[in-house]
Short mmCIF file of C-alpha atoms and ligand atoms in Angstrom, two decimals:
data_model
loop_
_atom_site.label_atom_id
_atom_site.label_comp_id
_atom_site.label_asym_id
_atom_site.label_seq_id
_atom_site.Cartn_x
_atom_site.Cartn_y
_atom_site.Cartn_z
CA MET A 1 0.00 0.00 0.00
CA ASN A 2 2.81 2.36 0.95
CA ALA A 3 4.66 1.67 -2.27
CA LEU A 4 1.47 2.41 -4.20
CA LEU A 5 1.00 5.72 -2.41
CA ILE A 6 4.58 6.76 -3.13
CA GLN A 7 4.17 5.74 -6.76
CA PHE A 8 0.98 7.79 -7.02
CA ALA A 9 2.55 10.83 -5.33
CA VAL A 10 5.58 10.71 -7.64
CA SER A 11 3.29 10.40 -10.68
CA ALA A 12 1.21 13.36 -9.48
CA VAL A 13 4.33 15.50 -9.17
CA ALA A 14 5.41 14.37 -12.65
CA VAL A 15 1.98 15.37 -14.03
CA ALA A 16 2.29 18.84 -12.48
CA LEU A 17 5.76 19.17 -13.98
CA MET A 18 4.61 18.12 -17.47
CA VAL A 19 1.64 20.52 -17.36
CA ALA A 20 3.94 23.37 -16.32
CA LEU A 21 6.27 22.42 -19.15
CA ALA A 22 3.38 22.42 -21.62
CA ALA A 23 2.47 25.93 -20.42
CA TRP A 24 6.06 27.02 -21.02
CA GLY A 25 6.17 25.24 -24.38
CA THR A 26 3.12 27.08 -25.69
CA ARG A 27 3.86 30.46 -24.08
CA GLY A 28 3.41 33.42 -26.38
CA ARG A 29 1.59 31.38 -29.01
CA ALA A 30 -1.79 33.12 -28.99
CA ARG A 31 -4.43 31.65 -31.28
CA PRO A 32 -5.59 33.99 -34.03
CA ALA A 33 -9.01 35.58 -33.50
CA LEU A 34 -11.85 33.86 -35.33
CA ASP A 35 -12.54 35.83 -38.50
CA GLU A 36 -15.51 35.51 -40.81
CA ALA A 37 -13.83 33.27 -43.40
CA THR A 38 -12.57 30.85 -40.73
CA ALA A 39 -15.96 30.82 -39.00
CA ARG A 40 -17.68 29.99 -42.30
CA ARG A 41 -15.19 27.22 -42.97
CA TRP A 42 -15.81 25.73 -39.52
CA LEU A 43 -19.57 25.99 -39.97
CA ALA A 44 -19.36 24.29 -43.36
CA ASP A 45 -17.32 21.45 -41.83
CA GLU A 46 -19.46 21.02 -38.72
CA PHE A 47 -22.86 21.56 -40.32
CA PRO A 48 -22.44 20.58 -43.96
CA GLY A 49 -25.11 21.82 -46.32
CA ARG A 50 -26.63 24.33 -43.87
CA ALA A 51 -27.41 27.76 -45.29
CA ILE A 52 -26.19 30.64 -43.13
CA ASP A 53 -28.75 33.46 -42.83
CA GLY A 54 -26.63 35.58 -40.51
CA LEU A 55 -23.29 35.38 -38.74
CA TRP A 56 -22.11 37.25 -35.66
CA LEU A 57 -18.52 37.01 -34.45
CA ALA A 58 -17.57 37.30 -30.80
CA SER A 59 -15.67 40.54 -30.24
CA ASP A 60 -12.81 38.68 -28.50
CA GLY A 61 -12.45 36.34 -31.48
CA LYS A 62 -13.34 33.28 -29.44
CA GLY A 63 -16.45 32.13 -31.20
CA ALA A 64 -19.44 32.95 -33.34
CA ILE A 65 -23.19 32.48 -33.62
CA ALA A 66 -24.84 31.77 -36.96
CA LYS A 67 -28.53 31.68 -37.80
CA SER A 68 -29.59 28.85 -40.07
CA GLY A 69 -33.34 28.67 -40.50
CA ASP A 70 -34.87 27.94 -37.10
CA ASP A 71 -31.51 26.95 -35.62
CA ALA A 72 -28.60 28.75 -34.10
CA LEU A 73 -25.20 27.22 -34.92
CA VAL A 74 -22.78 28.10 -32.14
CA LEU A 75 -18.98 27.93 -32.26
CA SER A 76 -16.97 28.43 -29.08
CA ARG A 77 -13.21 28.19 -28.72
CA MET A 78 -11.85 25.00 -27.20
CA GLY A 79 -8.10 24.67 -27.31
CA VAL A 80 -6.93 24.67 -30.91
CA GLY A 81 -10.45 24.37 -32.32
CA TYR A 82 -14.06 25.11 -31.61
CA ALA A 83 -16.89 23.21 -29.98
CA ALA A 84 -19.84 23.40 -32.35
CA ARG A 85 -23.43 22.91 -31.27
CA ARG A 86 -26.88 23.45 -32.78
CA VAL A 87 -29.68 24.86 -30.62
CA ALA A 88 -33.10 26.29 -31.42
CA TRP A 89 -32.79 29.90 -32.59
CA VAL A 90 -35.46 31.01 -30.11
CA LYS A 91 -33.31 29.67 -27.26
CA ALA A 92 -30.20 31.46 -28.51
CA GLU A 93 -32.19 34.61 -29.11
CA ALA A 94 -33.54 34.53 -25.55
CA ALA A 95 -30.00 34.66 -24.09
CA THR A 96 -29.14 37.98 -22.55
CA VAL A 97 -25.92 39.95 -22.41
CA LYS A 98 -24.24 40.38 -19.05
CA ASP A 99 -20.91 42.14 -18.62
CA GLY A 100 -20.45 42.18 -22.38
CA ARG A 101 -20.93 38.43 -22.70
CA VAL A 102 -23.83 36.39 -23.95
CA ARG A 103 -24.30 32.97 -22.32
CA ILE A 104 -26.07 30.49 -24.54
CA PRO A 105 -27.16 27.24 -22.90
CA LEU A 106 -26.27 24.34 -25.19
CA ALA A 107 -28.18 21.61 -23.30
CA ASP A 108 -25.29 19.14 -23.51
CA VAL A 109 -23.32 17.74 -20.54
CA ALA A 110 -20.21 17.72 -22.69
CA ALA A 111 -20.69 21.38 -23.67
CA PRO A 112 -23.01 23.04 -21.17
CA ARG A 113 -22.85 26.61 -22.47
CA ALA A 114 -21.13 28.95 -24.85
CA VAL A 115 -19.97 32.25 -23.37
CA LEU A 116 -19.29 34.71 -26.16
CA ALA A 117 -18.21 38.36 -26.02
CA MET A 118 -21.00 40.28 -27.78
CA ALA A 119 -21.70 43.96 -27.27
CA ALA A 120 -25.36 43.51 -28.18
CA TRP A 121 -27.61 40.48 -28.41
CA PRO A 122 -29.92 39.41 -29.98
CA PRO A 123 -29.19 40.99 -33.37
CA LYS A 124 -31.79 43.62 -34.22
CA GLU A 125 -32.63 42.35 -37.70
CA PHE A 126 -33.66 38.93 -36.42
CA SER A 127 -35.11 39.72 -33.00
CA ALA A 128 -38.84 39.13 -32.64
CA MET B 1 0.40 -13.58 -7.29
CA LYS B 2 3.48 -11.44 -7.85
CA THR B 3 3.91 -10.51 -11.48
CA ILE B 4 5.62 -7.84 -13.53
CA ASP B 5 3.57 -4.89 -14.78
CA PRO B 6 4.91 -3.48 -18.06
CA VAL B 7 2.92 -0.25 -17.61
CA THR B 8 4.50 0.54 -14.23
CA LEU B 9 7.94 -0.28 -15.62
CA ALA B 10 7.35 2.01 -18.61
CA THR B 11 6.01 4.98 -16.63
CA PRO B 12 9.40 6.76 -16.31
CA PHE B 13 9.79 6.34 -20.09
CA PHE B 14 6.31 7.88 -20.62
CA ILE B 15 7.23 10.90 -18.52
CA LEU B 16 10.63 11.42 -20.16
CA THR B 17 9.27 11.17 -23.70
CA VAL B 18 6.37 13.60 -23.04
CA ILE B 19 8.94 16.07 -21.68
CA LEU B 20 11.12 15.50 -24.72
CA GLU B 21 8.22 15.96 -27.15
CA ILE B 22 7.17 19.27 -25.55
CA VAL B 23 10.73 20.63 -25.44
CA LEU B 24 11.64 19.57 -28.99
CA ALA B 25 8.34 20.96 -30.32
CA ARG B 26 9.02 24.26 -28.55
CA PHE B 27 12.34 24.53 -30.40
CA GLY B 28 10.72 23.52 -33.69
CA LYS B 29 12.60 20.23 -33.89
CA LEU B 30 9.50 18.07 -34.32
CA LYS B 31 5.79 18.35 -35.03
CA ALA B 32 3.60 18.36 -31.93
CA THR B 33 0.94 20.71 -30.62
CA TYR B 34 0.32 20.95 -26.92
CA GLU B 35 -2.17 23.10 -25.05
CA THR B 36 -1.96 23.53 -21.29
CA SER B 37 -5.57 22.72 -20.30
CA ASP B 38 -5.72 19.81 -22.72
CA THR B 39 -2.45 18.35 -21.40
CA ALA B 40 -3.65 18.80 -17.81
CA VAL B 41 -6.88 16.94 -18.58
CA SER B 42 -5.13 14.11 -20.46
CA LEU B 43 -2.50 13.50 -17.79
CA THR B 44 -4.95 13.76 -14.88
CA MET B 45 -7.25 11.32 -16.65
CA GLY B 46 -4.28 8.93 -16.88
CA LEU B 47 -3.27 9.40 -13.25
CA ILE B 48 -6.78 8.81 -11.84
CA SER B 49 -7.34 5.99 -14.32
CA SER B 50 -4.46 4.05 -12.78
CA LEU B 51 -6.21 4.32 -9.40
CA ALA B 52 -9.64 3.45 -10.81
CA GLY B 53 -8.09 0.44 -12.52
CA LEU B 54 -6.90 -0.89 -9.14
CA LEU B 55 -10.50 -1.02 -7.90
CA THR B 56 -11.58 -3.54 -10.53
CA ALA B 57 -8.21 -5.22 -11.17
CA GLY B 58 -8.66 -7.49 -8.14
CA ALA B 59 -12.11 -8.67 -9.23
CA SER B 60 -11.14 -9.23 -12.86
CA PHE B 61 -7.97 -11.10 -11.89
CA ALA B 62 -9.94 -13.26 -9.45
CA ALA B 63 -12.43 -14.08 -12.21
CA ALA B 64 -9.56 -15.04 -14.52
CA MET B 65 -8.03 -17.25 -11.80
CA TRP B 66 -11.36 -19.01 -11.23
CA ILE B 67 -11.79 -19.65 -14.97
CA TYR B 68 -8.18 -20.84 -15.16
CA GLN B 69 -8.95 -23.52 -12.59
CA HIS B 70 -11.42 -24.93 -15.14
CA ARG B 71 -9.01 -24.58 -18.08
CA LEU B 72 -9.09 -26.84 -21.12
CA PHE B 73 -5.31 -27.15 -21.51
CA THR B 74 -2.27 -26.30 -19.43
CA ILE B 75 -0.06 -23.86 -21.31
CA PRO B 76 3.46 -23.37 -19.90
CA MET B 77 4.48 -19.76 -19.29
CA THR B 78 8.08 -20.72 -20.08
CA ALA B 79 7.56 -21.85 -23.70
CA VAL B 80 8.34 -19.49 -26.58
CA TRP B 81 5.43 -20.82 -28.64
CA ALA B 82 3.08 -19.96 -25.75
CA TRP B 83 4.23 -16.33 -25.80
CA ILE B 84 3.78 -16.15 -29.57
CA ALA B 85 0.28 -17.61 -29.16
CA VAL B 86 -0.72 -15.25 -26.36
CA PHE B 87 0.67 -12.31 -28.34
CA LEU B 88 -1.55 -13.15 -31.31
CA LEU B 89 -4.66 -14.09 -29.34
CA GLU B 90 -4.44 -11.14 -26.95
CA ASP B 91 -4.04 -8.77 -29.90
CA LEU B 92 -7.06 -10.32 -31.63
CA THR B 93 -9.05 -9.91 -28.40
CA TYR B 94 -7.93 -6.29 -28.20
CA TYR B 95 -9.14 -5.66 -31.74
CA TRP B 96 -12.66 -6.87 -30.89
CA PHE B 97 -12.67 -5.09 -27.53
CA HIS B 98 -11.72 -1.87 -29.28
CA ARG B 99 -14.24 -2.33 -32.08
CA LEU B 100 -17.02 -3.00 -29.55
CA SER B 101 -15.89 0.09 -27.64
CA HIS B 102 -16.57 2.21 -30.73
CA GLU B 103 -19.63 0.53 -32.16
CA ARG B 104 -21.90 0.22 -29.09
CA ARG B 105 -22.71 3.20 -26.89
CA PHE B 106 -22.47 1.42 -23.51
CA TRP B 107 -18.81 0.62 -24.13
CA TRP B 108 -18.20 3.84 -26.03
CA ALA B 109 -19.21 5.69 -22.85
CA ALA B 110 -16.08 4.28 -21.22
CA HIS B 111 -13.78 4.63 -24.25
CA VAL B 112 -14.86 8.09 -25.50
CA ASN B 113 -12.46 9.72 -23.01
CA HIS B 114 -9.46 8.47 -24.91
CA HIS B 115 -10.72 10.26 -28.02
CA SER B 116 -11.90 13.56 -26.58
CA SER B 117 -8.71 15.55 -27.09
CA GLN B 118 -8.46 17.72 -30.19
CA HIS B 119 -4.72 17.14 -30.01
CA TYR B 120 -2.67 14.13 -30.94
CA ASN B 121 0.52 13.92 -28.96
CA LEU B 122 2.12 11.56 -26.45
CA SER B 123 0.00 12.98 -23.63
CA THR B 124 -3.12 11.89 -25.54
CA ALA B 125 -2.00 8.28 -25.10
CA LEU B 126 -2.24 8.72 -21.34
CA ARG B 127 -5.79 10.09 -21.56
CA GLN B 128 -7.34 6.88 -20.24
CA THR B 129 -10.81 6.01 -19.02
CA TRP B 130 -11.92 5.86 -15.39
CA THR B 131 -14.88 3.59 -16.09
CA GLY B 132 -13.38 0.78 -18.18
CA GLY B 133 -13.61 -1.68 -15.29
CA LEU B 134 -17.31 -0.90 -14.80
CA ALA B 135 -18.01 -1.38 -18.50
CA GLY B 136 -16.95 -5.01 -17.95
CA THR B 137 -14.89 -5.40 -21.11
CA TRP B 138 -12.19 -7.21 -19.11
CA ALA B 139 -14.47 -10.26 -19.46
CA LEU B 140 -13.47 -10.45 -23.14
CA TRP B 141 -10.02 -11.68 -22.07
CA LEU B 142 -11.40 -14.51 -19.89
CA PRO B 143 -11.55 -17.05 -22.75
CA LEU B 144 -7.73 -16.91 -22.90
CA SER B 145 -7.63 -18.25 -19.33
CA LEU B 146 -10.23 -20.86 -20.22
CA ILE B 147 -7.98 -22.08 -23.05
CA GLY B 148 -5.22 -22.38 -20.48
CA PHE B 149 -3.03 -19.27 -20.60
CA PRO B 150 -2.06 -18.35 -17.03
CA PRO B 151 -3.84 -15.10 -16.01
CA ALA B 152 -0.47 -13.52 -15.15
CA MET B 153 0.71 -14.21 -18.70
CA VAL B 154 -2.40 -12.59 -20.17
CA ALA B 155 -2.00 -9.59 -17.84
CA ILE B 156 1.64 -9.13 -18.90
CA GLN B 157 0.71 -9.28 -22.59
CA LYS B 158 -2.12 -6.75 -22.04
CA GLY B 159 0.45 -4.44 -20.45
CA VAL B 160 2.89 -4.95 -23.32
CA SER B 161 0.12 -3.98 -25.76
CA LEU B 162 -0.72 -0.82 -23.80
CA VAL B 163 2.94 0.20 -23.69
CA TYR B 164 3.29 -0.49 -27.42
CA GLN B 165 0.32 1.73 -28.16
CA TYR B 166 1.82 4.64 -26.24
CA TRP B 167 4.49 5.68 -28.71
CA ILE B 168 2.17 5.70 -31.74
CA HIS B 169 0.31 8.75 -30.34
CA THR B 170 2.49 11.26 -32.11
CA GLU B 171 2.55 13.49 -35.17
CA ALA B 172 6.34 13.57 -35.04
CA ILE B 173 6.65 10.30 -36.99
CA ARG B 174 5.09 10.51 -40.44
CA ARG B 175 5.41 7.03 -41.95
CA LEU B 176 7.49 3.99 -41.13
CA PRO B 177 9.07 1.86 -43.89
CA LYS B 178 6.39 -0.01 -45.85
CA PRO B 179 6.83 -3.48 -44.31
CA PHE B 180 6.17 -1.99 -40.85
CA GLU B 181 3.13 -0.02 -42.04
CA ALA B 182 1.82 -3.22 -43.61
CA VAL B 183 1.92 -5.32 -40.46
CA LEU B 184 2.04 -3.05 -37.41
CA ASN B 185 -0.21 -0.41 -35.93
CA THR B 186 1.80 2.78 -36.51
CA PRO B 187 1.51 6.49 -35.72
CA SER B 188 -0.01 6.99 -39.20
CA HIS B 189 -2.66 4.27 -38.76
CA HIS B 190 -3.58 5.39 -35.26
CA ARG B 191 -3.83 9.06 -36.27
CA VAL B 192 -6.61 7.94 -38.60
CA HIS B 193 -8.25 6.13 -35.68
CA HIS B 194 -8.28 9.38 -33.68
CA ALA B 195 -9.53 11.52 -36.56
CA ARG B 196 -13.06 12.92 -36.73
CA ASN B 197 -13.11 13.35 -40.50
CA PRO B 198 -16.15 11.32 -41.66
CA ARG B 199 -14.10 9.14 -44.01
CA TYR B 200 -11.76 8.19 -41.18
CA LEU B 201 -14.42 7.30 -38.56
CA ASP B 202 -14.60 3.78 -37.12
CA SER B 203 -11.38 2.44 -38.57
CA ASN B 204 -8.01 1.05 -37.44
CA TYR B 205 -8.99 -0.64 -34.17
CA ALA B 206 -5.67 -2.47 -33.95
CA GLY B 207 -3.59 -2.83 -30.81
CA ILE B 208 -0.20 -3.98 -32.11
CA LEU B 209 -0.95 -5.69 -35.44
CA ILE B 210 -2.85 -3.75 -38.11
CA VAL B 211 -3.48 -7.04 -39.92
CA TRP B 212 -6.76 -7.55 -38.00
CA ASP B 213 -8.20 -4.38 -39.55
CA ARG B 214 -7.11 -5.56 -42.97
CA MET B 215 -8.71 -8.96 -42.30
CA PHE B 216 -12.00 -7.66 -40.91
CA GLY B 217 -12.46 -4.74 -43.32
CA THR B 218 -11.88 -1.79 -40.99
CA PHE B 219 -8.52 -0.66 -42.34
CA GLN B 220 -8.24 2.92 -43.60
CA PRO B 221 -4.87 4.34 -44.64
CA GLU B 222 -3.93 7.93 -43.84
CA LEU B 223 -4.32 9.95 -47.03
CA ASP B 224 -1.98 12.80 -47.90
CA GLU B 225 -4.87 14.81 -49.35
CA GLU B 226 -6.91 14.59 -46.14
CA ALA B 227 -5.19 15.72 -42.97
CA CYS B 228 -6.55 14.22 -39.75
CA ARG B 229 -8.69 16.50 -37.59
CA TYR B 230 -8.68 15.02 -34.10
CA GLY B 231 -11.32 14.64 -31.44
CA LEU B 232 -14.96 13.70 -31.28
CA VAL B 233 -17.69 14.16 -33.86
CA HIS B 234 -19.12 16.68 -31.38
CA ASN B 235 -16.09 18.07 -29.62
CA LEU B 236 -16.15 18.78 -25.91
CA GLY B 237 -17.04 22.33 -24.93
CA THR B 238 -15.46 22.11 -21.47
CA PHE B 239 -12.22 21.12 -19.74
CA ASN B 240 -14.12 20.21 -16.54
CA ILE B 241 -12.61 16.80 -15.82
CA VAL B 242 -15.75 15.35 -14.21
CA ARG B 243 -17.73 16.19 -17.34
CA VAL B 244 -14.89 14.84 -19.49
CA ALA B 245 -14.89 11.54 -17.58
CA PHE B 246 -18.62 10.96 -17.32
CA HIS B 247 -20.43 12.92 -20.08
CA GLU B 248 -21.47 9.95 -22.19
CA TRP B 249 -22.70 7.99 -19.15
CA ILE B 250 -24.74 11.01 -18.07
CA GLY B 251 -26.05 11.36 -21.62
CA ILE B 252 -27.20 7.73 -21.60
CA VAL B 253 -29.04 8.21 -18.29
CA GLN B 254 -30.69 11.42 -19.53
CA ASP B 255 -31.86 9.68 -22.70
CA ILE B 256 -33.24 6.68 -20.81
CA VAL B 257 -35.09 8.91 -18.34
CA ARG B 258 -36.61 10.87 -21.22
CA GLN B 259 -37.58 7.84 -23.33
CA PRO B 260 -37.38 4.68 -21.20
CA ARG B 261 -39.01 2.43 -23.75
CA HIS B 262 -35.97 2.88 -26.01
CA ILE B 263 -33.59 1.75 -23.26
CA LEU B 264 -31.98 -0.99 -25.37
CA GLY B 265 -31.29 1.40 -28.23
CA TRP B 266 -29.91 4.08 -25.90
CA LEU B 267 -27.61 1.53 -24.24
CA PHE B 268 -26.53 -0.74 -27.05
CA GLY B 269 -27.21 1.18 -30.24
CA PRO B 270 -24.25 2.73 -32.01
CA PRO B 271 -23.04 6.03 -30.53
CA GLY B 272 -25.30 8.80 -31.87
CA TRP B 273 -28.26 6.46 -32.29
CA SER B 274 -31.69 7.99 -31.62
CA PRO B 275 -35.18 6.55 -32.17
CA ASP B 276 -36.06 9.20 -34.79
CA GLY B 277 -32.64 9.28 -36.42
CA SER B 278 -32.24 12.97 -35.59
CA ARG B 279 -28.70 12.49 -34.32
CA ASP B 280 -25.57 11.51 -36.21
CA THR B 281 -23.96 8.08 -36.11
CA SER B 282 -20.64 7.24 -37.76
CA ALA B 283 -22.58 5.40 -40.46
CA SER B 284 -24.85 8.37 -41.21
CA LEU B 285 -21.93 10.81 -41.21
CA LYS B 286 -19.97 8.58 -43.59
CA ALA B 287 -23.00 8.22 -45.86
CA GLN B 288 -23.61 11.98 -45.93
CA TRP B 289 -19.94 12.56 -46.65
CA ALA B 290 -19.96 9.99 -49.47
CA ALA B 291 -23.09 11.58 -50.94
CA ARG B 292 -21.37 14.97 -50.96
CA GLN B 293 -18.35 13.44 -52.72
CA GLY B 294 -20.47 11.38 -55.10
CA ALA B 295 -18.27 8.40 -54.28
CA PRO B 296 -18.34 5.41 -51.94
CA PRO B 297 -16.68 6.09 -48.55
CA THR B 298 -14.11 3.33 -48.81
CA VAL B 299 -10.74 3.45 -50.51
CA PRO B 300 -10.14 0.94 -53.30
CA ALA B 301 -7.97 -1.95 -52.12
CA LYS B 302 -5.20 -1.06 -54.57
CA ASP B 303 -4.70 2.24 -52.73
CA ALA B 304 -4.23 0.48 -49.42
CA VAL B 305 -0.70 0.15 -48.09
ZN1 ZN C 1 -10.54 4.03 -29.94
ZN1 ZN C 2 -5.27 6.15 -29.11
#
């Protein structure tokens, strides 16, 4: 039992060291902000064949919301890529802005919500 | 029973090579992308997984010992032919374990963790499940003890397979010489296994020998014109490790509570199965992809390595 505990403790220290090293290894390598062309490419990959009626980019470049018929297609930055989820447009539209961020519930345990920097939400042209 | 554990023996090698991969990538000496939160999740998954494994290891080993007492033959652990046989049979068992883990949601719920990183580096190899013991797939190895392989021998070979599969989680090695790519599971083949591109889904289940995929029709070579994009069909939107570890299990429970009469489909249907077909399975994604290309989703045999 003792040997196991020591082994676990040493491994835990090694994990902390490797994580710190990963932080050092990626220091100063900021990801580029999501621009419209990249967002459209991601949307085309994640939701092939879906027409985009409107696209709003997060002001911090960390995601986007697209309207596609009755659905909202949401991209939010996760590491090197984006988590993409589809929710009903009415649900996305009902989200409110707080402290410059809109929080859209995605109803998925693996991606509970998208928090996107948006000065104003919902977009005037589509709001009911 | 005192036995050697290849995974414990290899742990210092795992740590050293992760360090080496990060440092060499930082100086542009090899191809690898790391991200701090992702690395933290992968390595913590691995660390806790080794503890979780201990909880069920006793029970599964006891089951193997009990079966072994009713064995058909007595296979000596000292014979070379016995090691060759256990190598082949264990690897075949691994292939079917791995295929089951991708094709049926109950077992996918335990295996999905290994695939949830959008990165592909040595730390991804250590991103291991916490719930594998509960999923009961260890029972697939029991027939080896029934045939007459000592449980310790099977356990050692399982460890050897896990250690082998560690080093193939890298983008630093592009292709091995053809004879190796033909027979062994390699970084190239396993990159395809971790890719979320529709044409790459549900392929290359191999442990050590890729020949099983070639035999059973699940082999897909890595194509130069289609770079692997890693992760899940629906990538995680959180680094919360509890959600990472349990999301598919929670999803199963939520689905069953909502529509209990479809319990068998929710549990044992393919991942992404739903009664009305409104979700995506690997098969539907591959079919949609093929329809967009106007071509069948498989590669002609002549293009295979
Ligand atoms: Zn897998
Ligand atoms: Zn893997």
